[in-house]
Amino acid sequence: MVSGPGPALPRPLPGAVGLSHLSPYDWEAADGVCGGSPHLHLVCTEAYVVTGGRGAVHTLGADGHREIPLEPGSVAWFTPGTVHRMVQGAGLRVTVLMQNSGLPEAGDAVFTFPPEVLADPDAYAAAASFPPGTGPDAETAARRRRDLAVEGYLALREAAEAGDLGPFLGFQRAAARLVRDKVPRWRELWRAGALATAERTGAHLNALETDDPAHLAEAAAYETTPTRRGGLGMCGRRDEYALPGTTAPRGEE
């Protein structure tokens, strides 16, 4: 067996996706449900691959409110603009695949805080932040953030279930306004990550057509392990990976 150091400059994961592992919070919210903070993504599609336990993901979108059961082998995904809330049942464990690796870490997510918080960028930033680490102060802040997001979410869900999607659409617009200033940075990350990966595939196809498969000489294998375990994320406790093209997670995912 031959071993040695791997390549110095690893390529992104297939499709330039992001990867993490999640266990939803077991903290009970005001409606008696245990789970994470409802939120949406503005640009990225997210997928849950269930590896253990059971639970659900509650979503709110153009199709109204849904409760999707999660059990080992289940796969659920949701497109940009879909509010989602991961719900703990018993030992739920999920592998998360996130489109456009680097964008979520750079803030492509907005909590369903009440409208008055969403309307004030400073108030939103204060409500969304919490101390670094995983100690009691950070847990208290993460739980407070989750409860505020649930408060806003329940109002959106109640209106949607009554046939009124107006508040939900208003939340989407408010979320888009909050992240507008981040778009130039997101565009840089997208060009360097997902777009560059797709363009590389196009170049490889061109090379094969012209009988010049020189790119195969760059064949390599990579490996990694979590760089942080049990971080406090939006949905629950999160095992994180430092992957090519990503920025450091900030507890926003």
JSON list of C-alpha atoms in Angstrom, two decimals:
[
{"chain": "A", "resi": 1, "resn": "MET", "atom": "CA", "xyz": [0.00, 0.00, 0.00]},
{"chain": "A", "resi": 2, "resn": "VAL", "atom": "CA", "xyz": [1.33, 3.40, -1.00]},
{"chain": "A", "resi": 3, "resn": "SER", "atom": "CA", "xyz": [0.31, 6.51, 0.86]},
{"chain": "A", "resi": 4, "resn": "GLY", "atom": "CA", "xyz": [1.39, 10.09, 0.95]},
{"chain": "A", "resi": 5, "resn": "PRO", "atom": "CA", "xyz": [0.22, 13.68, 1.16]},
{"chain": "A", "resi": 6, "resn": "GLY", "atom": "CA", "xyz": [-2.82, 14.55, -0.93]},
{"chain": "A", "resi": 7, "resn": "PRO", "atom": "CA", "xyz": [-2.98, 17.31, -3.54]},
{"chain": "A", "resi": 8, "resn": "ALA", "atom": "CA", "xyz": [-2.32, 20.79, -2.16]},
{"chain": "A", "resi": 9, "resn": "LEU", "atom": "CA", "xyz": [-5.28, 22.47, -3.87]},
{"chain": "A", "resi": 10, "resn": "PRO", "atom": "CA", "xyz": [-8.43, 20.34, -3.54]},
{"chain": "A", "resi": 11, "resn": "ARG", "atom": "CA", "xyz": [-11.32, 20.83, -5.92]},
{"chain": "A", "resi": 12, "resn": "PRO", "atom": "CA", "xyz": [-14.86, 21.53, -4.66]},
{"chain": "A", "resi": 13, "resn": "LEU", "atom": "CA", "xyz": [-17.24, 18.70, -3.92]},
{"chain": "A", "resi": 14, "resn": "PRO", "atom": "CA", "xyz": [-19.29, 17.42, -6.91]},
{"chain": "A", "resi": 15, "resn": "GLY", "atom": "CA", "xyz": [-21.35, 20.26, -8.31]},
{"chain": "A", "resi": 16, "resn": "ALA", "atom": "CA", "xyz": [-19.69, 22.67, -5.86]},
{"chain": "A", "resi": 17, "resn": "VAL", "atom": "CA", "xyz": [-22.19, 21.77, -3.15]},
{"chain": "A", "resi": 18, "resn": "GLY", "atom": "CA", "xyz": [-21.84, 22.49, 0.54]},
{"chain": "A", "resi": 19, "resn": "LEU", "atom": "CA", "xyz": [-22.00, 19.70, 3.12]},
{"chain": "A", "resi": 20, "resn": "SER", "atom": "CA", "xyz": [-22.88, 19.50, 6.82]},
{"chain": "A", "resi": 21, "resn": "HIS", "atom": "CA", "xyz": [-24.55, 17.15, 9.29]},
{"chain": "A", "resi": 22, "resn": "LEU", "atom": "CA", "xyz": [-27.42, 18.28, 11.51]},
{"chain": "A", "resi": 23, "resn": "SER", "atom": "CA", "xyz": [-29.34, 17.12, 14.54]},
{"chain": "A", "resi": 24, "resn": "PRO", "atom": "CA", "xyz": [-32.35, 19.38, 15.19]},
{"chain": "A", "resi": 25, "resn": "TYR", "atom": "CA", "xyz": [-32.62, 21.14, 18.53]},
{"chain": "A", "resi": 26, "resn": "ASP", "atom": "CA", "xyz": [-34.69, 19.33, 21.14]},
{"chain": "A", "resi": 27, "resn": "TRP", "atom": "CA", "xyz": [-35.81, 22.65, 22.65]},
{"chain": "A", "resi": 28, "resn": "GLU", "atom": "CA", "xyz": [-39.59, 23.00, 22.76]},
{"chain": "A", "resi": 29, "resn": "ALA", "atom": "CA", "xyz": [-41.00, 26.12, 21.10]},
{"chain": "A", "resi": 30, "resn": "ALA", "atom": "CA", "xyz": [-44.16, 28.09, 21.90]},
{"chain": "A", "resi": 31, "resn": "ASP", "atom": "CA", "xyz": [-46.31, 25.77, 19.77]},
{"chain": "A", "resi": 32, "resn": "GLY", "atom": "CA", "xyz": [-45.02, 22.65, 21.54]},
{"chain": "A", "resi": 33, "resn": "VAL", "atom": "CA", "xyz": [-42.79, 21.61, 18.63]},
{"chain": "A", "resi": 34, "resn": "CYS", "atom": "CA", "xyz": [-39.10, 20.82, 19.16]},
{"chain": "A", "resi": 35, "resn": "GLY", "atom": "CA", "xyz": [-36.76, 21.88, 16.40]},
{"chain": "A", "resi": 36, "resn": "GLY", "atom": "CA", "xyz": [-34.85, 24.60, 14.64]},
{"chain": "A", "resi": 37, "resn": "SER", "atom": "CA", "xyz": [-35.31, 28.16, 13.48]},
{"chain": "A", "resi": 38, "resn": "PRO", "atom": "CA", "xyz": [-37.60, 28.67, 10.46]},
{"chain": "A", "resi": 39, "resn": "HIS", "atom": "CA", "xyz": [-35.84, 30.53, 7.65]},
{"chain": "A", "resi": 40, "resn": "LEU", "atom": "CA", "xyz": [-35.45, 30.71, 3.87]},
{"chain": "A", "resi": 41, "resn": "HIS", "atom": "CA", "xyz": [-32.60, 30.94, 1.40]},
{"chain": "A", "resi": 42, "resn": "LEU", "atom": "CA", "xyz": [-32.62, 33.55, -1.34]},
{"chain": "A", "resi": 43, "resn": "VAL", "atom": "CA", "xyz": [-30.46, 31.80, -3.95]},
{"chain": "A", "resi": 44, "resn": "CYS", "atom": "CA", "xyz": [-29.70, 28.23, -2.88]},
{"chain": "A", "resi": 45, "resn": "THR", "atom": "CA", "xyz": [-31.67, 24.98, -3.07]},
{"chain": "A", "resi": 46, "resn": "GLU", "atom": "CA", "xyz": [-31.14, 22.79, 0.03]},
{"chain": "A", "resi": 47, "resn": "ALA", "atom": "CA", "xyz": [-31.53, 19.02, 0.42]},
{"chain": "A", "resi": 48, "resn": "TYR", "atom": "CA", "xyz": [-31.89, 16.81, 3.49]},
{"chain": "A", "resi": 49, "resn": "VAL", "atom": "CA", "xyz": [-30.69, 13.20, 3.32]},
{"chain": "A", "resi": 50, "resn": "VAL", "atom": "CA", "xyz": [-31.88, 11.43, 6.47]},
{"chain": "A", "resi": 51, "resn": "THR", "atom": "CA", "xyz": [-29.34, 9.05, 7.97]},
{"chain": "A", "resi": 52, "resn": "GLY", "atom": "CA", "xyz": [-30.96, 8.27, 11.32]},
{"chain": "A", "resi": 53, "resn": "GLY", "atom": "CA", "xyz": [-33.90, 8.80, 13.63]},
{"chain": "A", "resi": 54, "resn": "ARG", "atom": "CA", "xyz": [-37.16, 10.42, 12.65]},
{"chain": "A", "resi": 55, "resn": "GLY", "atom": "CA", "xyz": [-38.72, 13.84, 12.49]},
{"chain": "A", "resi": 56, "resn": "ALA", "atom": "CA", "xyz": [-40.08, 16.21, 9.85]},
{"chain": "A", "resi": 57, "resn": "VAL", "atom": "CA", "xyz": [-39.45, 19.36, 7.90]},
{"chain": "A", "resi": 58, "resn": "HIS", "atom": "CA", "xyz": [-42.25, 21.93, 7.90]},
{"chain": "A", "resi": 59, "resn": "THR", "atom": "CA", "xyz": [-42.27, 24.14, 4.82]},
{"chain": "A", "resi": 60, "resn": "LEU", "atom": "CA", "xyz": [-44.13, 27.21, 3.65]},
{"chain": "A", "resi": 61, "resn": "GLY", "atom": "CA", "xyz": [-44.13, 28.15, -0.02]},
{"chain": "A", "resi": 62, "resn": "ALA", "atom": "CA", "xyz": [-46.33, 28.89, -2.99]},
{"chain": "A", "resi": 63, "resn": "ASP", "atom": "CA", "xyz": [-47.95, 25.49, -2.32]},
{"chain": "A", "resi": 64, "resn": "GLY", "atom": "CA", "xyz": [-48.91, 26.56, 1.19]},
{"chain": "A", "resi": 65, "resn": "HIS", "atom": "CA", "xyz": [-47.91, 24.83, 4.41]},
{"chain": "A", "resi": 66, "resn": "ARG", "atom": "CA", "xyz": [-46.58, 21.24, 4.30]},
{"chain": "A", "resi": 67, "resn": "GLU", "atom": "CA", "xyz": [-45.26, 18.79, 6.86]},
{"chain": "A", "resi": 68, "resn": "ILE", "atom": "CA", "xyz": [-42.87, 16.30, 5.23]},
{"chain": "A", "resi": 69, "resn": "PRO", "atom": "CA", "xyz": [-42.01, 13.22, 7.35]},
{"chain": "A", "resi": 70, "resn": "LEU", "atom": "CA", "xyz": [-38.34, 12.35, 7.65]},
{"chain": "A", "resi": 71, "resn": "GLU", "atom": "CA", "xyz": [-36.96, 8.87, 8.34]},
{"chain": "A", "resi": 72, "resn": "PRO", "atom": "CA", "xyz": [-33.81, 6.98, 7.32]},
{"chain": "A", "resi": 73, "resn": "GLY", "atom": "CA", "xyz": [-33.56, 6.95, 3.54]},
{"chain": "A", "resi": 74, "resn": "SER", "atom": "CA", "xyz": [-35.83, 9.97, 3.08]},
{"chain": "A", "resi": 75, "resn": "VAL", "atom": "CA", "xyz": [-34.65, 12.83, 0.87]},
{"chain": "A", "resi": 76, "resn": "ALA", "atom": "CA", "xyz": [-36.39, 16.21, 0.93]},
{"chain": "A", "resi": 77, "resn": "TRP", "atom": "CA", "xyz": [-35.33, 19.40, -0.83]},
{"chain": "A", "resi": 78, "resn": "PHE", "atom": "CA", "xyz": [-36.64, 22.91, -1.22]},
{"chain": "A", "resi": 79, "resn": "THR", "atom": "CA", "xyz": [-35.93, 25.73, -3.63]},
{"chain": "A", "resi": 80, "resn": "PRO", "atom": "CA", "xyz": [-35.06, 29.39, -2.88]},
{"chain": "A", "resi": 81, "resn": "GLY", "atom": "CA", "xyz": [-37.84, 31.27, -1.13]},
{"chain": "A", "resi": 82, "resn": "THR", "atom": "CA", "xyz": [-39.24, 28.24, 0.71]},
{"chain": "A", "resi": 83, "resn": "VAL", "atom": "CA", "xyz": [-39.47, 28.72, 4.45]},
{"chain": "A", "resi": 84, "resn": "HIS", "atom": "CA", "xyz": [-38.36, 25.54, 6.20]},
{"chain": "A", "resi": 85, "resn": "ARG", "atom": "CA", "xyz": [-38.29, 24.40, 9.82]},
{"chain": "A", "resi": 86, "resn": "MET", "atom": "CA", "xyz": [-36.53, 21.18, 10.83]},
{"chain": "A", "resi": 87, "resn": "VAL", "atom": "CA", "xyz": [-38.51, 19.32, 13.51]},
{"chain": "A", "resi": 88, "resn": "GLN", "atom": "CA", "xyz": [-37.07, 16.81, 15.95]},
{"chain": "A", "resi": 89, "resn": "GLY", "atom": "CA", "xyz": [-38.88, 13.53, 16.47]},
{"chain": "A", "resi": 90, "resn": "ALA", "atom": "CA", "xyz": [-36.46, 11.02, 17.97]},
{"chain": "A", "resi": 91, "resn": "GLY", "atom": "CA", "xyz": [-32.74, 11.14, 17.26]},
{"chain": "A", "resi": 92, "resn": "LEU", "atom": "CA", "xyz": [-33.15, 12.73, 13.82]},
{"chain": "A", "resi": 93, "resn": "ARG", "atom": "CA", "xyz": [-29.83, 12.97, 11.97]},
{"chain": "A", "resi": 94, "resn": "VAL", "atom": "CA", "xyz": [-29.60, 14.63, 8.56]},
{"chain": "A", "resi": 95, "resn": "THR", "atom": "CA", "xyz": [-26.85, 15.15, 6.01]},
{"chain": "A", "resi": 96, "resn": "VAL", "atom": "CA", "xyz": [-27.41, 18.54, 4.39]},
{"chain": "A", "resi": 97, "resn": "LEU", "atom": "CA", "xyz": [-26.40, 19.27, 0.79]},
{"chain": "A", "resi": 98, "resn": "MET", "atom": "CA", "xyz": [-26.49, 22.94, -0.12]},
{"chain": "A", "resi": 99, "resn": "GLN", "atom": "CA", "xyz": [-26.31, 24.41, -3.61]},
{"chain": "A", "resi": 100, "resn": "ASN", "atom": "CA", "xyz": [-23.67, 27.05, -4.38]},
{"chain": "A", "resi": 101, "resn": "SER", "atom": "CA", "xyz": [-21.16, 26.20, -1.69]},
{"chain": "A", "resi": 102, "resn": "GLY", "atom": "CA", "xyz": [-19.92, 29.45, -0.17]},
{"chain": "A", "resi": 103, "resn": "LEU", "atom": "CA", "xyz": [-23.13, 31.45, -0.50]},
{"chain": "A", "resi": 104, "resn": "PRO", "atom": "CA", "xyz": [-24.91, 30.04, 2.56]},
{"chain": "A", "resi": 105, "resn": "GLU", "atom": "CA", "xyz": [-21.80, 30.63, 4.67]},
{"chain": "A", "resi": 106, "resn": "ALA", "atom": "CA", "xyz": [-21.80, 34.21, 3.39]},
{"chain": "A", "resi": 107, "resn": "GLY", "atom": "CA", "xyz": [-25.33, 34.82, 4.67]},
{"chain": "A", "resi": 108, "resn": "ASP", "atom": "CA", "xyz": [-27.76, 33.38, 2.10]},
{"chain": "A", "resi": 109, "resn": "ALA", "atom": "CA", "xyz": [-30.46, 32.82, 4.72]},
{"chain": "A", "resi": 110, "resn": "VAL", "atom": "CA", "xyz": [-33.02, 35.02, 6.49]},
{"chain": "A", "resi": 111, "resn": "PHE", "atom": "CA", "xyz": [-34.94, 34.13, 9.65]},
{"chain": "A", "resi": 112, "resn": "THR", "atom": "CA", "xyz": [-38.72, 34.49, 9.83]},
{"chain": "A", "resi": 113, "resn": "PHE", "atom": "CA", "xyz": [-38.53, 37.21, 12.46]},
{"chain": "A", "resi": 114, "resn": "PRO", "atom": "CA", "xyz": [-41.62, 39.44, 12.96]},
{"chain": "A", "resi": 115, "resn": "PRO", "atom": "CA", "xyz": [-42.06, 42.23, 10.37]},
{"chain": "A", "resi": 116, "resn": "GLU", "atom": "CA", "xyz": [-40.86, 45.03, 12.66]},
{"chain": "A", "resi": 117, "resn": "VAL", "atom": "CA", "xyz": [-37.50, 43.27, 13.10]},
{"chain": "A", "resi": 118, "resn": "LEU", "atom": "CA", "xyz": [-37.14, 42.53, 9.39]},
{"chain": "A", "resi": 119, "resn": "ALA", "atom": "CA", "xyz": [-37.80, 46.19, 8.57]},
{"chain": "A", "resi": 120, "resn": "ASP", "atom": "CA", "xyz": [-34.77, 47.35, 10.61]},
{"chain": "A", "resi": 121, "resn": "PRO", "atom": "CA", "xyz": [-31.41, 45.93, 9.44]},
{"chain": "A", "resi": 122, "resn": "ASP", "atom": "CA", "xyz": [-29.73, 46.77, 12.74]},
{"chain": "A", "resi": 123, "resn": "ALA", "atom": "CA", "xyz": [-32.48, 45.13, 14.77]},
{"chain": "A", "resi": 124, "resn": "TYR", "atom": "CA", "xyz": [-32.34, 42.08, 12.50]},
{"chain": "A", "resi": 125, "resn": "ALA", "atom": "CA", "xyz": [-28.55, 41.78, 12.85]},
{"chain": "A", "resi": 126, "resn": "ALA", "atom": "CA", "xyz": [-28.80, 42.03, 16.63]},
{"chain": "A", "resi": 127, "resn": "ALA", "atom": "CA", "xyz": [-31.53, 39.39, 16.82]},
{"chain": "A", "resi": 128, "resn": "ALA", "atom": "CA", "xyz": [-29.69, 37.01, 14.47]},
{"chain": "A", "resi": 129, "resn": "SER", "atom": "CA", "xyz": [-26.30, 37.12, 16.19]},
{"chain": "A", "resi": 130, "resn": "PHE", "atom": "CA", "xyz": [-25.06, 35.26, 19.23]},
{"chain": "A", "resi": 131, "resn": "PRO", "atom": "CA", "xyz": [-21.74, 34.72, 21.05]},
{"chain": "A", "resi": 132, "resn": "PRO", "atom": "CA", "xyz": [-19.17, 32.36, 19.52]},
{"chain": "A", "resi": 133, "resn": "GLY", "atom": "CA", "xyz": [-18.74, 28.85, 20.83]},
{"chain": "A", "resi": 134, "resn": "THR", "atom": "CA", "xyz": [-21.20, 26.35, 22.23]},
{"chain": "A", "resi": 135, "resn": "GLY", "atom": "CA", "xyz": [-21.37, 27.32, 25.90]},
{"chain": "A", "resi": 136, "resn": "PRO", "atom": "CA", "xyz": [-24.46, 28.27, 27.95]},
{"chain": "A", "resi": 137, "resn": "ASP", "atom": "CA", "xyz": [-24.50, 31.90, 26.76]},
{"chain": "A", "resi": 138, "resn": "ALA", "atom": "CA", "xyz": [-24.41, 30.82, 23.11]},
{"chain": "A", "resi": 139, "resn": "GLU", "atom": "CA", "xyz": [-27.15, 28.24, 23.67]},
{"chain": "A", "resi": 140, "resn": "THR", "atom": "CA", "xyz": [-29.35, 30.81, 25.40]},
{"chain": "A", "resi": 141, "resn": "ALA", "atom": "CA", "xyz": [-28.89, 33.25, 22.50]},
{"chain": "A", "resi": 142, "resn": "ALA", "atom": "CA", "xyz": [-29.49, 30.52, 19.88]},
{"chain": "A", "resi": 143, "resn": "ARG", "atom": "CA", "xyz": [-32.69, 29.49, 21.64]},
{"chain": "A", "resi": 144, "resn": "ARG", "atom": "CA", "xyz": [-33.87, 33.10, 21.88]},
{"chain": "A", "resi": 145, "resn": "ARG", "atom": "CA", "xyz": [-33.18, 33.54, 18.16]},
{"chain": "A", "resi": 146, "resn": "ARG", "atom": "CA", "xyz": [-35.09, 30.33, 17.38]},
{"chain": "A", "resi": 147, "resn": "ASP", "atom": "CA", "xyz": [-38.08, 31.43, 19.45]},
{"chain": "A", "resi": 148, "resn": "LEU", "atom": "CA", "xyz": [-38.24, 34.81, 17.71]},
{"chain": "A", "resi": 149, "resn": "ALA", "atom": "CA", "xyz": [-38.14, 33.11, 14.30]},
{"chain": "A", "resi": 150, "resn": "VAL", "atom": "CA", "xyz": [-40.92, 30.72, 15.37]},
{"chain": "A", "resi": 151, "resn": "GLU", "atom": "CA", "xyz": [-43.02, 33.69, 16.48]},
{"chain": "A", "resi": 152, "resn": "GLY", "atom": "CA", "xyz": [-42.87, 35.23, 13.02]},
{"chain": "A", "resi": 153, "resn": "TYR", "atom": "CA", "xyz": [-43.26, 31.87, 11.29]},
{"chain": "A", "resi": 154, "resn": "LEU", "atom": "CA", "xyz": [-46.45, 30.94, 13.14]},
{"chain": "A", "resi": 155, "resn": "ALA", "atom": "CA", "xyz": [-48.09, 34.18, 12.00]},
{"chain": "A", "resi": 156, "resn": "LEU", "atom": "CA", "xyz": [-47.10, 33.46, 8.38]},
{"chain": "A", "resi": 157, "resn": "ARG", "atom": "CA", "xyz": [-48.37, 29.89, 8.61]},
{"chain": "A", "resi": 158, "resn": "GLU", "atom": "CA", "xyz": [-51.68, 30.89, 10.19]},
{"chain": "A", "resi": 159, "resn": "ALA", "atom": "CA", "xyz": [-52.33, 33.37, 7.40]},
{"chain": "A", "resi": 160, "resn": "ALA", "atom": "CA", "xyz": [-51.37, 30.84, 4.71]},
{"chain": "A", "resi": 161, "resn": "GLU", "atom": "CA", "xyz": [-53.64, 28.18, 6.19]},
{"chain": "A", "resi": 162, "resn": "ALA", "atom": "CA", "xyz": [-56.47, 30.73, 6.07]},
{"chain": "A", "resi": 163, "resn": "GLY", "atom": "CA", "xyz": [-55.80, 31.20, 2.35]},
{"chain": "A", "resi": 164, "resn": "ASP", "atom": "CA", "xyz": [-53.83, 34.44, 2.64]},
{"chain": "A", "resi": 165, "resn": "LEU", "atom": "CA", "xyz": [-50.29, 34.24, 1.25]},
{"chain": "A", "resi": 166, "resn": "GLY", "atom": "CA", "xyz": [-49.86, 38.02, 1.50]},
{"chain": "A", "resi": 167, "resn": "PRO", "atom": "CA", "xyz": [-47.80, 37.97, 4.73]},
{"chain": "A", "resi": 168, "resn": "PHE", "atom": "CA", "xyz": [-45.60, 35.19, 3.34]},
{"chain": "A", "resi": 169, "resn": "LEU", "atom": "CA", "xyz": [-44.95, 37.12, 0.12]},
{"chain": "A", "resi": 170, "resn": "GLY", "atom": "CA", "xyz": [-44.24, 40.22, 2.20]},
{"chain": "A", "resi": 171, "resn": "PHE", "atom": "CA", "xyz": [-41.67, 38.27, 4.20]},
{"chain": "A", "resi": 172, "resn": "GLN", "atom": "CA", "xyz": [-39.95, 37.15, 0.99]},
{"chain": "A", "resi": 173, "resn": "ARG", "atom": "CA", "xyz": [-39.69, 40.76, -0.18]},
{"chain": "A", "resi": 174, "resn": "ALA", "atom": "CA", "xyz": [-38.34, 41.90, 3.19]},
{"chain": "A", "resi": 175, "resn": "ALA", "atom": "CA", "xyz": [-35.77, 39.10, 3.14]},
{"chain": "A", "resi": 176, "resn": "ALA", "atom": "CA", "xyz": [-34.61, 40.12, -0.34]},
{"chain": "A", "resi": 177, "resn": "ARG", "atom": "CA", "xyz": [-34.15, 43.72, 0.81]},
{"chain": "A", "resi": 178, "resn": "LEU", "atom": "CA", "xyz": [-32.07, 42.60, 3.79]},
{"chain": "A", "resi": 179, "resn": "VAL", "atom": "CA", "xyz": [-29.51, 40.73, 1.66]},
{"chain": "A", "resi": 180, "resn": "ARG", "atom": "CA", "xyz": [-29.32, 43.10, -1.32]},
{"chain": "A", "resi": 181, "resn": "ASP", "atom": "CA", "xyz": [-25.95, 44.56, -0.31]},
{"chain": "A", "resi": 182, "resn": "LYS", "atom": "CA", "xyz": [-24.44, 41.06, -0.12]},
{"chain": "A", "resi": 183, "resn": "VAL", "atom": "CA", "xyz": [-25.14, 40.21, -3.75]},
{"chain": "A", "resi": 184, "resn": "PRO", "atom": "CA", "xyz": [-21.79, 41.46, -5.20]},
{"chain": "A", "resi": 185, "resn": "ARG", "atom": "CA", "xyz": [-19.88, 39.20, -2.80]},
{"chain": "A", "resi": 186, "resn": "TRP", "atom": "CA", "xyz": [-22.21, 36.28, -3.55]},
{"chain": "A", "resi": 187, "resn": "ARG", "atom": "CA", "xyz": [-21.61, 36.79, -7.27]},
{"chain": "A", "resi": 188, "resn": "GLU", "atom": "CA", "xyz": [-17.85, 36.49, -6.70]},
{"chain": "A", "resi": 189, "resn": "LEU", "atom": "CA", "xyz": [-18.31, 33.24, -4.76]},
{"chain": "A", "resi": 190, "resn": "TRP", "atom": "CA", "xyz": [-20.67, 31.84, -7.40]},
{"chain": "A", "resi": 191, "resn": "ARG", "atom": "CA", "xyz": [-18.26, 32.64, -10.24]},
{"chain": "A", "resi": 192, "resn": "ALA", "atom": "CA", "xyz": [-15.35, 31.04, -8.38]},
{"chain": "A", "resi": 193, "resn": "GLY", "atom": "CA", "xyz": [-17.36, 28.01, -7.25]},
{"chain": "A", "resi": 194, "resn": "ALA", "atom": "CA", "xyz": [-20.49, 26.69, -8.94]},
{"chain": "A", "resi": 195, "resn": "LEU", "atom": "CA", "xyz": [-20.03, 28.54, -12.25]},
{"chain": "A", "resi": 196, "resn": "ALA", "atom": "CA", "xyz": [-16.33, 27.65, -12.51]},
{"chain": "A", "resi": 197, "resn": "THR", "atom": "CA", "xyz": [-17.17, 24.00, -11.83]},
{"chain": "A", "resi": 198, "resn": "ALA", "atom": "CA", "xyz": [-19.80, 23.93, -14.60]},
{"chain": "A", "resi": 199, "resn": "GLU", "atom": "CA", "xyz": [-17.45, 25.69, -17.01]},
{"chain": "A", "resi": 200, "resn": "ARG", "atom": "CA", "xyz": [-14.71, 23.17, -16.19]},
{"chain": "A", "resi": 201, "resn": "THR", "atom": "CA", "xyz": [-17.06, 20.37, -17.23]},
{"chain": "A", "resi": 202, "resn": "GLY", "atom": "CA", "xyz": [-17.67, 22.16, -20.53]},
{"chain": "A", "resi": 203, "resn": "ALA", "atom": "CA", "xyz": [-13.93, 22.41, -21.12]},
{"chain": "A", "resi": 204, "resn": "HIS", "atom": "CA", "xyz": [-13.54, 18.69, -20.41]},
{"chain": "A", "resi": 205, "resn": "LEU", "atom": "CA", "xyz": [-16.27, 17.85, -22.91]},
{"chain": "A", "resi": 206, "resn": "ASN", "atom": "CA", "xyz": [-14.55, 19.99, -25.53]},
{"chain": "A", "resi": 207, "resn": "ALA", "atom": "CA", "xyz": [-11.27, 18.22, -24.81]},
{"chain": "A", "resi": 208, "resn": "LEU", "atom": "CA", "xyz": [-12.82, 14.79, -25.29]},
{"chain": "A", "resi": 209, "resn": "GLU", "atom": "CA", "xyz": [-14.35, 15.85, -28.62]},
{"chain": "A", "resi": 210, "resn": "THR", "atom": "CA", "xyz": [-10.93, 16.92, -29.88]},
{"chain": "A", "resi": 211, "resn": "ASP", "atom": "CA", "xyz": [-9.15, 13.81, -28.59]},
{"chain": "A", "resi": 212, "resn": "ASP", "atom": "CA", "xyz": [-7.11, 15.81, -26.08]},
{"chain": "A", "resi": 213, "resn": "PRO", "atom": "CA", "xyz": [-7.96, 14.39, -22.62]},
{"chain": "A", "resi": 214, "resn": "ALA", "atom": "CA", "xyz": [-5.01, 16.11, -20.95]},
{"chain": "A", "resi": 215, "resn": "HIS", "atom": "CA", "xyz": [-7.18, 16.97, -17.94]},
{"chain": "A", "resi": 216, "resn": "LEU", "atom": "CA", "xyz": [-7.19, 13.29, -16.95]},
{"chain": "A", "resi": 217, "resn": "ALA", "atom": "CA", "xyz": [-3.54, 13.69, -15.97]},
{"chain": "A", "resi": 218, "resn": "GLU", "atom": "CA", "xyz": [-4.75, 15.86, -13.07]},
{"chain": "A", "resi": 219, "resn": "ALA", "atom": "CA", "xyz": [-6.75, 12.96, -11.55]},
{"chain": "A", "resi": 220, "resn": "ALA", "atom": "CA", "xyz": [-6.60, 13.07, -7.75]},
{"chain": "A", "resi": 221, "resn": "ALA", "atom": "CA", "xyz": [-8.45, 11.95, -4.63]},
{"chain": "A", "resi": 222, "resn": "TYR", "atom": "CA", "xyz": [-9.25, 14.09, -1.61]},
{"chain": "A", "resi": 223, "resn": "GLU", "atom": "CA", "xyz": [-10.49, 13.59, 1.92]},
{"chain": "A", "resi": 224, "resn": "THR", "atom": "CA", "xyz": [-11.64, 15.68, 4.84]},
{"chain": "A", "resi": 225, "resn": "THR", "atom": "CA", "xyz": [-13.19, 15.46, 8.29]},
{"chain": "A", "resi": 226, "resn": "PRO", "atom": "CA", "xyz": [-15.40, 17.90, 10.21]},
{"chain": "A", "resi": 227, "resn": "THR", "atom": "CA", "xyz": [-13.57, 21.02, 11.31]},
{"chain": "A", "resi": 228, "resn": "ARG", "atom": "CA", "xyz": [-16.15, 21.74, 14.02]},
{"chain": "A", "resi": 229, "resn": "ARG", "atom": "CA", "xyz": [-18.63, 19.42, 15.70]},
{"chain": "A", "resi": 230, "resn": "GLY", "atom": "CA", "xyz": [-21.82, 20.42, 17.47]},
{"chain": "A", "resi": 231, "resn": "GLY", "atom": "CA", "xyz": [-21.85, 24.03, 16.31]},
{"chain": "A", "resi": 232, "resn": "LEU", "atom": "CA", "xyz": [-25.06, 25.98, 16.96]},
{"chain": "A", "resi": 233, "resn": "GLY", "atom": "CA", "xyz": [-26.71, 26.51, 13.58]},
{"chain": "A", "resi": 234, "resn": "MET", "atom": "CA", "xyz": [-30.10, 27.65, 12.38]},
{"chain": "A", "resi": 235, "resn": "CYS", "atom": "CA", "xyz": [-31.69, 24.21, 12.48]},
{"chain": "A", "resi": 236, "resn": "GLY", "atom": "CA", "xyz": [-29.77, 22.49, 15.22]},
{"chain": "A", "resi": 237, "resn": "ARG", "atom": "CA", "xyz": [-26.36, 21.22, 16.23]},
{"chain": "A", "resi": 238, "resn": "ARG", "atom": "CA", "xyz": [-24.15, 21.17, 13.18]},
{"chain": "A", "resi": 239, "resn": "ASP", "atom": "CA", "xyz": [-20.98, 19.33, 12.17]},
{"chain": "A", "resi": 240, "resn": "GLU", "atom": "CA", "xyz": [-19.19, 21.61, 9.72]},
{"chain": "A", "resi": 241, "resn": "TYR", "atom": "CA", "xyz": [-16.54, 21.14, 7.02]},
{"chain": "A", "resi": 242, "resn": "ALA", "atom": "CA", "xyz": [-14.05, 23.67, 5.70]},
{"chain": "A", "resi": 243, "resn": "LEU", "atom": "CA", "xyz": [-14.41, 23.04, 1.96]},
{"chain": "A", "resi": 244, "resn": "PRO", "atom": "CA", "xyz": [-12.90, 24.76, -1.08]},
{"chain": "A", "resi": 245, "resn": "GLY", "atom": "CA", "xyz": [-14.82, 27.89, -2.03]},
{"chain": "A", "resi": 246, "resn": "THR", "atom": "CA", "xyz": [-16.53, 28.36, 1.33]},
{"chain": "A", "resi": 247, "resn": "THR", "atom": "CA", "xyz": [-16.14, 31.00, 3.97]},
{"chain": "A", "resi": 248, "resn": "ALA", "atom": "CA", "xyz": [-16.08, 30.21, 7.68]},
{"chain": "A", "resi": 249, "resn": "PRO", "atom": "CA", "xyz": [-19.59, 29.26, 8.94]},
{"chain": "A", "resi": 250, "resn": "ARG", "atom": "CA", "xyz": [-21.01, 31.78, 11.38]},
{"chain": "A", "resi": 251, "resn": "GLY", "atom": "CA", "xyz": [-23.85, 29.83, 12.94]},
{"chain": "A", "resi": 252, "resn": "GLU", "atom": "CA", "xyz": [-26.16, 31.13, 10.23]},
{"chain": "A", "resi": 253, "resn": "GLU", "atom": "CA", "xyz": [-26.70, 27.78, 8.64]}
]
